[in-house]
């Protein structure tokens, strides 16, 4: 299984935030402008982040592989290259790879001056494993 075929750099293993992820991820800061930081996040198969909120919102641009996005109380949305996810401020959600695929997305922080992220509980294996059966 090829990891990714992105145009963008994958970066180093994301150890700084590993406590908020189930599985291994990689993070590359593509543009460090503090008013509009843009990063590339790559998830290994089965990897997803914890439930969280962004005080200003977040935009995801899906690049390669297959993944999932879910807002609390809603069905999960399957993600493919070219998909865009416009995440409103303060909406609890998670994103990550499918069980059998790497997944890569650009993450753009919206209004980072309001705050970047509040991390919450992990997505349980029970919740995650049920996705492919929906
Ligand atoms: Mn997010």
Short mmCIF file of N, CA and C and ligand atoms in Angstrom, two decimals:
data_model
loop_
_atom_site.label_atom_id
_atom_site.label_comp_id
_atom_site.label_asym_id
_atom_site.label_seq_id
_atom_site.Cartn_x
_atom_site.Cartn_y
_atom_site.Cartn_z
N UNK A 1 0.86 -1.20 0.00
CA UNK A 1 0.00 0.00 0.00
C UNK A 1 0.90 1.24 0.00
N UNK A 2 0.79 2.03 -1.05
CA UNK A 2 1.62 3.24 -1.06
C UNK A 2 1.11 4.21 -0.01
N UNK A 3 2.02 4.92 0.60
CA UNK A 3 1.62 5.79 1.70
C UNK A 3 0.74 6.92 1.18
N UNK A 4 1.28 7.76 0.36
CA UNK A 4 0.50 8.84 -0.23
C UNK A 4 1.17 9.21 -1.54
N UNK A 5 0.47 9.95 -2.37
CA UNK A 5 1.09 10.43 -3.60
C UNK A 5 0.92 11.93 -3.72
N UNK A 6 1.01 12.59 -2.60
CA UNK A 6 0.74 14.02 -2.57
C UNK A 6 1.80 14.83 -3.29
N UNK A 7 1.39 16.01 -3.72
CA UNK A 7 2.32 16.99 -4.24
C UNK A 7 3.13 17.62 -3.12
N UNK A 8 2.61 17.53 -1.90
CA UNK A 8 3.21 18.28 -0.79
C UNK A 8 4.06 17.39 0.09
N UNK A 9 4.92 17.99 0.85
CA UNK A 9 5.78 17.21 1.74
C UNK A 9 4.95 16.58 2.85
N UNK A 10 5.41 15.41 3.31
CA UNK A 10 4.69 14.70 4.37
C UNK A 10 5.11 15.19 5.75
N UNK A 11 6.36 15.58 5.89
CA UNK A 11 6.85 16.05 7.17
C UNK A 11 7.23 14.91 8.10
N UNK A 12 7.50 15.27 9.32
CA UNK A 12 7.96 14.31 10.32
C UNK A 12 6.78 13.69 11.04
N UNK A 13 7.05 12.56 11.70
CA UNK A 13 6.03 11.95 12.54
C UNK A 13 5.55 12.98 13.56
N UNK A 14 4.23 13.02 13.73
CA UNK A 14 3.60 14.06 14.55
C UNK A 14 3.61 13.65 16.03
N UNK A 15 4.78 13.71 16.61
CA UNK A 15 4.91 13.28 18.01
C UNK A 15 4.37 14.33 18.98
N UNK A 16 4.39 15.60 18.57
CA UNK A 16 3.95 16.67 19.47
C UNK A 16 2.48 16.51 19.85
N UNK A 17 1.67 15.97 18.92
CA UNK A 17 0.23 15.84 19.17
C UNK A 17 -0.20 14.38 19.29
N UNK A 18 0.77 13.48 19.42
CA UNK A 18 0.43 12.05 19.39
C UNK A 18 -0.53 11.66 20.51
N UNK A 19 -0.51 12.41 21.60
CA UNK A 19 -1.43 12.09 22.71
C UNK A 19 -2.88 12.33 22.31
N UNK A 20 -3.11 13.09 21.24
CA UNK A 20 -4.48 13.39 20.80
C UNK A 20 -4.87 12.57 19.57
N UNK A 21 -4.03 11.61 19.20
CA UNK A 21 -4.30 10.77 18.03
C UNK A 21 -4.29 9.30 18.45
N UNK A 22 -5.13 8.48 17.81
CA UNK A 22 -5.03 7.03 17.91
C UNK A 22 -4.32 6.57 16.66
N UNK A 23 -3.09 6.10 16.79
CA UNK A 23 -2.29 5.72 15.62
C UNK A 23 -1.29 6.79 15.27
N UNK A 24 -0.56 6.53 14.20
CA UNK A 24 0.57 7.39 13.83
C UNK A 24 0.15 8.39 12.76
N UNK A 25 0.60 9.64 12.92
CA UNK A 25 0.34 10.66 11.92
C UNK A 25 1.61 11.46 11.65
N UNK A 26 1.57 12.21 10.56
CA UNK A 26 2.71 13.03 10.15
C UNK A 26 2.21 14.45 9.92
N UNK A 27 3.06 15.42 10.24
CA UNK A 27 2.63 16.82 10.15
C UNK A 27 3.72 17.65 9.47
N UNK A 28 3.31 18.41 8.46
CA UNK A 28 4.22 19.34 7.80
C UNK A 28 3.57 20.72 7.76
N UNK A 29 4.22 21.71 8.34
CA UNK A 29 3.73 23.08 8.22
C UNK A 29 4.12 23.59 6.84
N UNK A 30 3.11 23.91 6.02
CA UNK A 30 3.38 24.36 4.66
C UNK A 30 3.54 25.87 4.60
N UNK A 31 2.74 26.58 5.40
CA UNK A 31 2.81 28.04 5.45
C UNK A 31 2.54 28.46 6.88
N UNK A 32 3.51 29.10 7.48
CA UNK A 32 3.42 29.40 8.90
C UNK A 32 2.87 30.78 9.22
N UNK A 33 2.23 31.41 8.25
CA UNK A 33 1.63 32.71 8.52
C UNK A 33 0.70 32.60 9.73
N UNK A 34 0.96 33.34 10.82
CA UNK A 34 0.15 33.17 12.02
C UNK A 34 -1.31 33.56 11.83
N UNK A 35 -1.62 34.34 10.80
CA UNK A 35 -3.01 34.71 10.55
C UNK A 35 -3.75 33.66 9.72
N UNK A 36 -3.01 32.73 9.12
CA UNK A 36 -3.63 31.70 8.27
C UNK A 36 -2.69 30.51 8.12
N UNK A 37 -2.43 29.80 9.21
CA UNK A 37 -1.49 28.67 9.11
C UNK A 37 -2.06 27.52 8.29
N UNK A 38 -1.23 26.97 7.42
CA UNK A 38 -1.63 25.88 6.54
C UNK A 38 -0.67 24.71 6.76
N UNK A 39 -1.24 23.54 7.06
CA UNK A 39 -0.38 22.38 7.30
C UNK A 39 -0.90 21.19 6.53
N UNK A 40 -0.04 20.20 6.34
CA UNK A 40 -0.39 18.94 5.68
C UNK A 40 -0.36 17.85 6.74
N UNK A 41 -1.47 17.12 6.87
CA UNK A 41 -1.55 16.05 7.87
C UNK A 41 -1.76 14.72 7.15
N UNK A 42 -0.94 13.74 7.48
CA UNK A 42 -1.04 12.40 6.89
C UNK A 42 -1.30 11.39 8.01
N UNK A 43 -2.33 10.57 7.82
CA UNK A 43 -2.71 9.56 8.81
C UNK A 43 -2.39 8.18 8.26
N UNK A 44 -1.78 7.32 9.06
CA UNK A 44 -1.61 5.93 8.65
C UNK A 44 -2.98 5.23 8.71
N UNK A 45 -3.13 4.07 8.05
CA UNK A 45 -4.42 3.38 8.11
C UNK A 45 -4.87 3.16 9.55
N UNK A 46 -6.14 3.47 9.82
CA UNK A 46 -6.69 3.29 11.17
C UNK A 46 -6.46 4.46 12.10
N UNK A 47 -5.61 5.40 11.69
CA UNK A 47 -5.30 6.55 12.56
C UNK A 47 -6.38 7.63 12.46
N UNK A 48 -6.77 8.17 13.59
CA UNK A 48 -7.72 9.29 13.61
C UNK A 48 -7.38 10.15 14.83
N UNK A 49 -7.85 11.40 14.79
CA UNK A 49 -7.62 12.24 15.95
C UNK A 49 -8.79 12.15 16.91
N UNK A 50 -8.56 12.63 18.13
CA UNK A 50 -9.61 12.67 19.15
C UNK A 50 -10.72 13.63 18.72
N UNK A 51 -11.85 13.51 19.35
CA UNK A 51 -12.88 14.53 19.24
C UNK A 51 -12.27 15.86 19.65
N UNK A 52 -12.63 16.93 18.92
CA UNK A 52 -12.07 18.25 19.25
C UNK A 52 -12.92 19.35 18.63
N UNK A 53 -12.65 20.57 19.04
CA UNK A 53 -13.28 21.76 18.45
C UNK A 53 -12.20 22.76 18.07
N UNK A 54 -12.53 23.61 17.09
CA UNK A 54 -11.66 24.74 16.73
C UNK A 54 -12.43 26.02 17.02
N UNK A 55 -11.86 26.90 17.78
CA UNK A 55 -12.56 28.12 18.19
C UNK A 55 -12.90 29.02 17.01
N UNK A 56 -12.08 28.95 15.96
CA UNK A 56 -12.35 29.77 14.78
C UNK A 56 -12.82 28.96 13.59
N UNK A 57 -12.80 27.64 13.69
CA UNK A 57 -13.14 26.78 12.57
C UNK A 57 -11.90 26.23 11.88
N UNK A 58 -12.13 25.38 10.88
CA UNK A 58 -11.03 24.73 10.16
C UNK A 58 -11.55 24.31 8.79
N UNK A 59 -10.67 24.36 7.80
CA UNK A 59 -11.00 23.89 6.46
C UNK A 59 -10.03 22.76 6.10
N UNK A 60 -10.58 21.63 5.64
CA UNK A 60 -9.76 20.50 5.22
C UNK A 60 -9.87 20.35 3.71
N UNK A 61 -8.74 20.19 3.03
CA UNK A 61 -8.69 19.91 1.60
C UNK A 61 -8.08 18.52 1.44
N UNK A 62 -8.88 17.57 0.99
CA UNK A 62 -8.43 16.18 0.97
C UNK A 62 -7.55 15.93 -0.25
N UNK A 63 -6.42 15.29 -0.01
CA UNK A 63 -5.38 15.15 -1.04
C UNK A 63 -5.24 13.74 -1.57
N UNK A 64 -5.16 12.77 -0.68
CA UNK A 64 -4.90 11.40 -1.14
C UNK A 64 -5.44 10.40 -0.14
N UNK A 65 -5.70 9.19 -0.62
CA UNK A 65 -6.19 8.12 0.23
C UNK A 65 -7.69 8.22 0.48
N UNK A 66 -8.13 7.57 1.57
CA UNK A 66 -9.55 7.56 1.93
C UNK A 66 -9.65 7.79 3.42
N UNK A 67 -10.61 8.64 3.82
CA UNK A 67 -10.71 8.96 5.23
C UNK A 67 -12.14 9.21 5.67
N UNK A 68 -12.26 9.70 6.89
CA UNK A 68 -13.56 9.96 7.50
C UNK A 68 -13.55 11.30 8.21
N UNK A 69 -14.74 11.94 8.21
CA UNK A 69 -14.98 13.14 9.01
C UNK A 69 -16.33 12.96 9.68
N UNK A 70 -16.40 13.32 10.95
CA UNK A 70 -17.68 13.17 11.65
C UNK A 70 -17.88 14.30 12.64
N UNK A 71 -19.07 14.89 12.58
CA UNK A 71 -19.50 15.85 13.60
C UNK A 71 -20.36 15.12 14.61
N UNK A 72 -20.28 15.55 15.84
CA UNK A 72 -21.04 14.89 16.90
C UNK A 72 -22.53 14.88 16.58
N UNK A 73 -23.14 13.70 16.73
CA UNK A 73 -24.58 13.56 16.50
C UNK A 73 -24.96 13.38 15.05
N UNK A 74 -23.95 13.32 14.14
CA UNK A 74 -24.25 13.15 12.72
C UNK A 74 -23.54 11.92 12.19
N UNK A 75 -24.05 11.35 11.08
CA UNK A 75 -23.33 10.23 10.47
C UNK A 75 -21.97 10.67 9.95
N UNK A 76 -21.03 9.75 9.93
CA UNK A 76 -19.70 10.07 9.41
C UNK A 76 -19.76 10.26 7.90
N UNK A 77 -18.88 11.11 7.40
CA UNK A 77 -18.79 11.38 5.97
C UNK A 77 -17.48 10.78 5.45
N UNK A 78 -17.59 9.95 4.42
CA UNK A 78 -16.39 9.36 3.82
C UNK A 78 -15.72 10.40 2.93
N UNK A 79 -14.39 10.46 3.02
CA UNK A 79 -13.63 11.50 2.32
C UNK A 79 -12.69 10.90 1.28
N UNK A 80 -12.63 11.60 0.13
CA UNK A 80 -11.78 11.18 -0.98
C UNK A 80 -11.01 12.40 -1.50
N UNK A 81 -9.95 12.17 -2.29
CA UNK A 81 -9.19 13.30 -2.83
C UNK A 81 -10.11 14.30 -3.55
N UNK A 82 -9.90 15.57 -3.27
CA UNK A 82 -10.71 16.63 -3.86
C UNK A 82 -11.86 17.07 -3.00
N UNK A 83 -12.20 16.30 -1.98
CA UNK A 83 -13.27 16.72 -1.07
C UNK A 83 -12.80 17.87 -0.18
N UNK A 84 -13.73 18.74 0.14
CA UNK A 84 -13.48 19.89 1.01
C UNK A 84 -14.40 19.79 2.22
N UNK A 85 -13.86 19.99 3.40
CA UNK A 85 -14.66 19.98 4.63
C UNK A 85 -14.53 21.35 5.28
N UNK A 86 -15.66 22.03 5.41
CA UNK A 86 -15.69 23.37 6.00
C UNK A 86 -16.25 23.22 7.41
N UNK A 87 -15.38 23.23 8.40
CA UNK A 87 -15.76 22.91 9.78
C UNK A 87 -16.07 24.21 10.52
N UNK A 88 -17.32 24.35 10.98
CA UNK A 88 -17.68 25.60 11.68
C UNK A 88 -16.97 25.71 13.03
N UNK A 89 -16.88 26.92 13.52
CA UNK A 89 -16.29 27.16 14.83
C UNK A 89 -17.08 26.42 15.91
N UNK A 90 -16.34 25.86 16.85
CA UNK A 90 -16.91 25.26 18.06
C UNK A 90 -17.78 24.02 17.82
N UNK A 91 -17.69 23.42 16.65
CA UNK A 91 -18.42 22.18 16.39
C UNK A 91 -17.51 21.00 16.71
N UNK A 92 -17.99 20.12 17.58
CA UNK A 92 -17.20 18.95 18.00
C UNK A 92 -17.14 17.94 16.86
N UNK A 93 -15.94 17.47 16.54
CA UNK A 93 -15.73 16.59 15.39
C UNK A 93 -14.42 15.83 15.52
N UNK A 94 -14.22 14.89 14.58
CA UNK A 94 -12.91 14.24 14.43
C UNK A 94 -12.69 13.95 12.96
N UNK A 95 -11.44 13.69 12.58
CA UNK A 95 -11.12 13.28 11.22
C UNK A 95 -9.94 12.33 11.24
N UNK A 96 -9.86 11.50 10.19
CA UNK A 96 -8.76 10.54 10.14
C UNK A 96 -8.89 9.61 8.96
N UNK A 97 -8.03 8.59 8.96
CA UNK A 97 -7.95 7.65 7.85
C UNK A 97 -9.01 6.56 7.98
N UNK A 98 -9.27 5.90 6.86
CA UNK A 98 -10.05 4.66 6.89
C UNK A 98 -9.16 3.54 7.44
N UNK A 99 -9.79 2.44 7.79
CA UNK A 99 -9.03 1.33 8.39
C UNK A 99 -7.97 0.77 7.45
N UNK A 100 -8.29 0.77 6.16
CA UNK A 100 -7.43 0.08 5.19
C UNK A 100 -6.73 1.04 4.24
N UNK A 101 -6.65 2.32 4.61
CA UNK A 101 -6.05 3.28 3.68
C UNK A 101 -5.32 4.40 4.43
N UNK A 102 -4.19 4.82 3.88
CA UNK A 102 -3.60 6.08 4.31
C UNK A 102 -4.55 7.20 3.92
N UNK A 103 -4.41 8.34 4.57
CA UNK A 103 -5.25 9.49 4.24
C UNK A 103 -4.45 10.77 4.51
N UNK A 104 -4.63 11.71 3.62
CA UNK A 104 -3.85 12.95 3.72
C UNK A 104 -4.75 14.15 3.43
N UNK A 105 -4.70 15.15 4.28
CA UNK A 105 -5.44 16.39 4.00
C UNK A 105 -4.62 17.61 4.40
N UNK A 106 -4.86 18.69 3.67
CA UNK A 106 -4.39 20.01 4.07
C UNK A 106 -5.34 20.50 5.16
N UNK A 107 -4.79 21.14 6.19
CA UNK A 107 -5.62 21.74 7.24
C UNK A 107 -5.31 23.23 7.31
N UNK A 108 -6.36 24.03 7.15
CA UNK A 108 -6.24 25.48 7.22
C UNK A 108 -6.96 25.94 8.48
N UNK A 109 -6.27 26.63 9.34
CA UNK A 109 -6.89 27.15 10.56
C UNK A 109 -7.62 28.45 10.24
N UNK A 110 -8.91 28.51 10.61
CA UNK A 110 -9.71 29.71 10.38
C UNK A 110 -9.71 30.55 11.66
N UNK A 111 -9.49 31.83 11.52
CA UNK A 111 -9.46 32.74 12.67
C UNK A 111 -8.64 32.17 13.84
N UNK A 112 -7.36 31.88 13.58
CA UNK A 112 -6.54 31.29 14.65
C UNK A 112 -6.36 32.22 15.84
N UNK A 113 -6.65 33.49 15.64
CA UNK A 113 -6.56 34.44 16.77
C UNK A 113 -7.58 34.10 17.86
N UNK A 114 -8.66 33.38 17.48
CA UNK A 114 -9.67 32.99 18.48
C UNK A 114 -9.24 31.78 19.30
N UNK A 115 -8.19 31.09 18.84
CA UNK A 115 -7.75 29.85 19.48
C UNK A 115 -7.72 28.76 18.44
N UNK A 116 -6.84 27.79 18.62
CA UNK A 116 -6.64 26.78 17.57
C UNK A 116 -7.51 25.55 17.79
N UNK A 117 -7.41 24.95 18.96
CA UNK A 117 -8.01 23.62 19.13
C UNK A 117 -8.22 23.30 20.61
N UNK A 118 -9.35 22.67 20.91
CA UNK A 118 -9.59 22.10 22.24
C UNK A 118 -9.77 20.60 22.06
N UNK A 119 -8.85 19.82 22.64
CA UNK A 119 -8.88 18.36 22.47
C UNK A 119 -9.76 17.71 23.51
N UNK A 120 -10.47 16.66 23.10
CA UNK A 120 -11.39 15.93 23.97
C UNK A 120 -11.07 14.44 23.92
N UNK A 121 -12.10 13.60 24.17
CA UNK A 121 -11.86 12.17 24.31
C UNK A 121 -11.57 11.49 22.96
N UNK A 122 -10.90 10.34 22.99
CA UNK A 122 -10.66 9.59 21.75
C UNK A 122 -11.95 9.06 21.14
N UNK A 123 -11.93 8.83 19.83
CA UNK A 123 -12.99 8.09 19.16
C UNK A 123 -12.77 6.61 19.51
N UNK A 124 -13.75 6.00 20.12
CA UNK A 124 -13.57 4.63 20.59
C UNK A 124 -13.44 3.67 19.41
N UNK A 125 -12.78 2.53 19.66
CA UNK A 125 -12.67 1.51 18.62
C UNK A 125 -14.06 1.06 18.17
N UNK A 126 -14.99 1.01 19.11
CA UNK A 126 -16.35 0.58 18.79
C UNK A 126 -16.99 1.54 17.78
N UNK A 127 -16.86 2.85 18.05
CA UNK A 127 -17.40 3.85 17.12
C UNK A 127 -16.72 3.75 15.77
N UNK A 128 -15.39 3.66 15.82
CA UNK A 128 -14.61 3.71 14.58
C UNK A 128 -14.85 2.46 13.73
N UNK A 129 -14.83 1.31 14.37
CA UNK A 129 -14.97 0.06 13.63
C UNK A 129 -16.36 -0.10 13.02
N UNK A 130 -17.34 0.63 13.58
CA UNK A 130 -18.71 0.53 13.06
C UNK A 130 -18.86 1.31 11.74
N UNK A 131 -17.91 2.19 11.42
CA UNK A 131 -18.08 3.07 10.26
C UNK A 131 -18.19 2.29 8.96
N UNK A 132 -17.32 1.32 8.79
CA UNK A 132 -17.27 0.60 7.51
C UNK A 132 -18.50 -0.25 7.30
N UNK A 133 -19.28 -0.42 8.36
CA UNK A 133 -20.47 -1.28 8.26
C UNK A 133 -21.74 -0.47 7.99
N UNK A 134 -21.61 0.88 8.04
CA UNK A 134 -22.81 1.70 7.87
C UNK A 134 -23.31 1.67 6.44
MN1 LIG B 1 -10.35 19.41 13.19
#
